[in-house]
XYZ file of C-alpha atoms in Angstrom:
221
model
C -12.833 -23.304 9.506
C -10.923 -25.348 12.072
C -7.430 -26.745 11.898
C -5.548 -29.644 13.378
C -2.027 -28.951 14.612
C 0.359 -28.327 11.726
C 3.024 -31.018 11.725
C 4.798 -30.452 8.414
C 6.297 -27.420 6.713
C 3.601 -27.653 4.061
C 0.867 -27.582 6.707
C 2.514 -24.609 8.440
C 2.634 -22.746 5.150
C -1.055 -23.496 4.650
C -1.802 -21.934 8.053
C 0.208 -18.832 7.184
C -1.549 -18.542 3.836
C -4.969 -18.942 5.470
C -4.174 -16.160 7.955
C -2.988 -13.822 5.196
C -5.954 -14.602 2.941
C -8.387 -14.003 5.793
C -6.753 -10.699 6.709
C -6.867 -9.665 3.053
C -10.594 -10.430 2.903
C -11.148 -8.370 6.056
C -9.397 -5.389 4.444
C -11.941 -5.551 1.632
C -14.640 -4.979 4.261
C -13.045 -2.563 6.718
C -10.187 -0.077 7.131
C -6.817 -1.123 8.498
C -7.628 0.393 11.897
C -10.634 -1.928 12.316
C -8.721 -5.170 11.723
C -8.126 -6.814 15.101
C -6.214 -9.931 16.023
C -9.260 -11.286 17.879
C -11.508 -11.007 14.827
C -8.803 -12.373 12.548
C -8.393 -15.384 14.829
C -12.135 -15.971 14.921
C -12.490 -15.826 11.151
C -9.517 -18.046 10.401
C -10.669 -20.620 12.955
C -7.544 -20.589 15.115
C -7.131 -19.580 18.727
C -5.306 -16.277 19.083
C -2.165 -17.920 20.596
C -2.052 -20.204 17.551
C -2.200 -17.273 15.152
C 0.731 -15.807 17.065
C 2.727 -18.959 16.278
C 2.822 -17.802 12.666
C 2.825 -14.007 13.005
C 4.043 -12.214 16.095
C 1.339 -9.521 15.910
C -1.499 -8.067 13.857
C 0.996 -5.550 12.481
C 3.284 -8.327 11.232
C 0.380 -9.801 9.246
C -0.474 -6.435 7.709
C 3.140 -5.624 6.833
C 3.393 -8.857 4.871
C 0.143 -8.045 3.078
C 1.413 -4.546 2.302
C 4.489 -5.979 0.622
C 2.349 -8.444 -1.338
C -0.076 -5.743 -2.536
C 2.823 -3.463 -3.431
C 4.421 -6.158 -5.583
C 1.107 -6.728 -7.362
C 0.676 -3.007 -8.001
C 4.177 -2.561 -9.409
C 3.613 -5.400 -11.882
C 0.440 -3.729 -13.139
C 2.039 -0.298 -13.101
C 4.723 -1.457 -15.536
C 2.057 -2.281 -18.110
C 0.078 0.900 -17.450
C 3.128 3.102 -17.969
C 4.136 1.220 -21.114
C 0.672 1.724 -22.580
C 0.207 5.325 -21.457
C 3.530 7.161 -21.863
C 4.967 8.046 -25.268
C 8.759 8.150 -25.082
C 8.851 10.723 -27.867
C 6.821 13.328 -25.989
C 8.534 16.379 -24.485
C 9.622 16.032 -20.868
C 6.737 18.064 -19.394
C 4.138 15.999 -21.265
C 5.724 12.738 -20.168
C 5.723 14.007 -16.577
C 2.022 14.851 -16.830
C 1.287 11.390 -18.244
C 3.239 9.669 -15.451
C 1.407 11.678 -12.779
C -1.947 10.856 -14.392
C -1.208 7.121 -14.545
C 0.146 6.925 -10.994
C -2.813 8.808 -9.507
C -5.379 6.765 -11.433
C -3.686 3.470 -10.632
C -3.267 4.159 -6.917
C -6.760 5.588 -6.441
C -8.099 2.244 -7.645
C -6.202 0.440 -4.879
C -7.860 1.717 -1.732
C -6.487 -1.026 0.517
C -2.904 -0.444 -0.605
C -3.225 3.295 0.049
C -4.765 2.639 3.467
C -1.825 0.376 4.322
C 0.620 3.031 3.083
C -1.051 5.509 5.415
C -0.774 3.205 8.413
C 2.756 1.995 7.722
C 4.901 4.497 9.616
C 2.509 5.375 12.415
C 1.033 1.926 13.159
C 2.302 -1.075 11.215
C 5.999 -0.615 11.969
C 5.200 -0.589 15.692
C 4.556 -3.687 17.806
C 6.902 -5.764 15.660
C 10.346 -7.128 16.429
C 13.590 -5.856 14.940
C 13.769 -9.032 12.849
C 10.298 -8.546 11.347
C 10.631 -4.846 10.601
C 14.135 -5.294 9.159
C 12.899 -8.079 6.878
C 10.049 -5.859 5.722
C 12.365 -2.906 5.116
C 14.736 -5.063 3.064
C 11.806 -6.117 0.902
C 10.703 -2.480 0.678
C 14.104 -1.506 -0.676
C 13.632 -4.034 -3.477
C 10.180 -2.586 -4.284
C 11.564 0.946 -4.220
C 14.332 -0.081 -6.622
C 11.725 -1.582 -8.957
C 9.576 1.548 -8.912
C 12.580 3.822 -9.361
C 13.607 1.907 -12.484
C 10.083 2.230 -13.882
C 9.997 5.986 -13.310
C 13.492 6.491 -14.717
C 12.529 4.577 -17.859
C 9.955 7.227 -18.766
C 11.550 10.214 -17.057
C 15.317 9.676 -17.263
C 15.740 13.403 -16.636
C 14.880 12.759 -12.978
C 18.174 10.991 -12.383
C 18.687 10.135 -8.719
C 15.559 12.120 -7.814
C 13.507 9.220 -9.194
C 14.087 7.317 -5.960
C 12.863 10.183 -3.783
C 9.887 10.749 -6.075
C 8.945 7.058 -5.889
C 9.083 7.102 -2.104
C 7.108 10.338 -1.911
C 4.448 8.887 -4.199
C 3.748 6.095 -1.706
C 3.772 8.486 1.250
C 1.422 10.953 -0.447
C -0.952 8.172 -1.492
C -1.203 7.050 2.130
C -1.611 10.549 3.540
C -4.218 11.698 1.022
C -6.235 8.486 1.246
C -7.119 9.350 4.850
C -8.887 12.483 3.629
C -10.724 10.701 0.826
C -12.412 8.060 3.006
C -13.865 9.970 5.994
C -15.498 7.997 8.823
C -19.296 7.901 9.147
C -19.364 10.660 11.774
C -17.415 13.018 9.519
C -19.593 12.175 6.529
C -22.615 13.124 8.634
C -20.950 16.414 9.572
C -20.291 17.152 5.902
C -23.940 16.518 5.060
C -25.122 18.716 7.890
C -22.697 21.537 7.055
C -21.729 21.297 3.364
C -19.103 24.037 3.692
C -17.056 21.639 5.832
C -16.830 19.227 2.905
C -13.965 21.189 1.376
C -11.790 19.113 3.737
C -12.912 16.007 1.831
C -10.395 15.313 -0.930
C -10.940 13.069 -3.939
C -7.915 10.797 -3.945
C -7.235 10.648 -7.691
C -7.504 14.388 -8.314
C -5.570 15.344 -5.190
C -2.834 12.814 -5.835
C -2.492 13.869 -9.468
C -2.052 17.502 -8.419
C 0.505 16.592 -5.748
C 2.512 14.303 -8.038
C 2.489 16.783 -10.909
C 3.707 19.559 -8.626
C 6.438 17.309 -7.227
C 7.637 16.289 -10.674
C 7.697 19.843 -11.965
C 9.700 20.792 -8.896
C 12.415 18.168 -9.302
C 12.719 17.927 -13.089
C 15.575 19.994 -14.532
C 14.672 23.294 -16.153
C 15.987 24.112 -19.581
């Protein structure tokens, strides 16, 4: 793909969309750490300086994708919770259902979890104050949306629903790193099976962590 110089706002938006779509396709093939600006530029058919006209860095591209994927997930999560949580169940059973749905839903979104894991340590670096502030403002909106969803099915959480929502994203990112080991570590696990206890299945590990967190913050009768 090659582009002529963008001369209109519509053409500029097309360039931005092409860059984001290409980066998204790359994330289907490789982890966040392997996505480079050079390869992104090559695949989108723009010189690297031209890519930087639209996004100031690789991290800026990935932050925008993270927000997009998070919005998509929250829309699906609303339906999953509505279908899977009975409002009439006792509090502990509703908490177990919420933890089950969250862990299952997130474990099916490997790219989102990988981006969660890279957010604080990588993606929020090498970006300007303007870019990171814009992303954080959007993140506050997503956090508000998720908090409202959790409070709908677990009103007993009260203000703790916000902290639980944030911790869910953080735990999904942290645990995903242990569920997708690199090739060298996979080889080590095969050679010495006892080492494989460090390999965590994301859904099971996340369900345990979320259940424990909920039981810790829900009020006791």
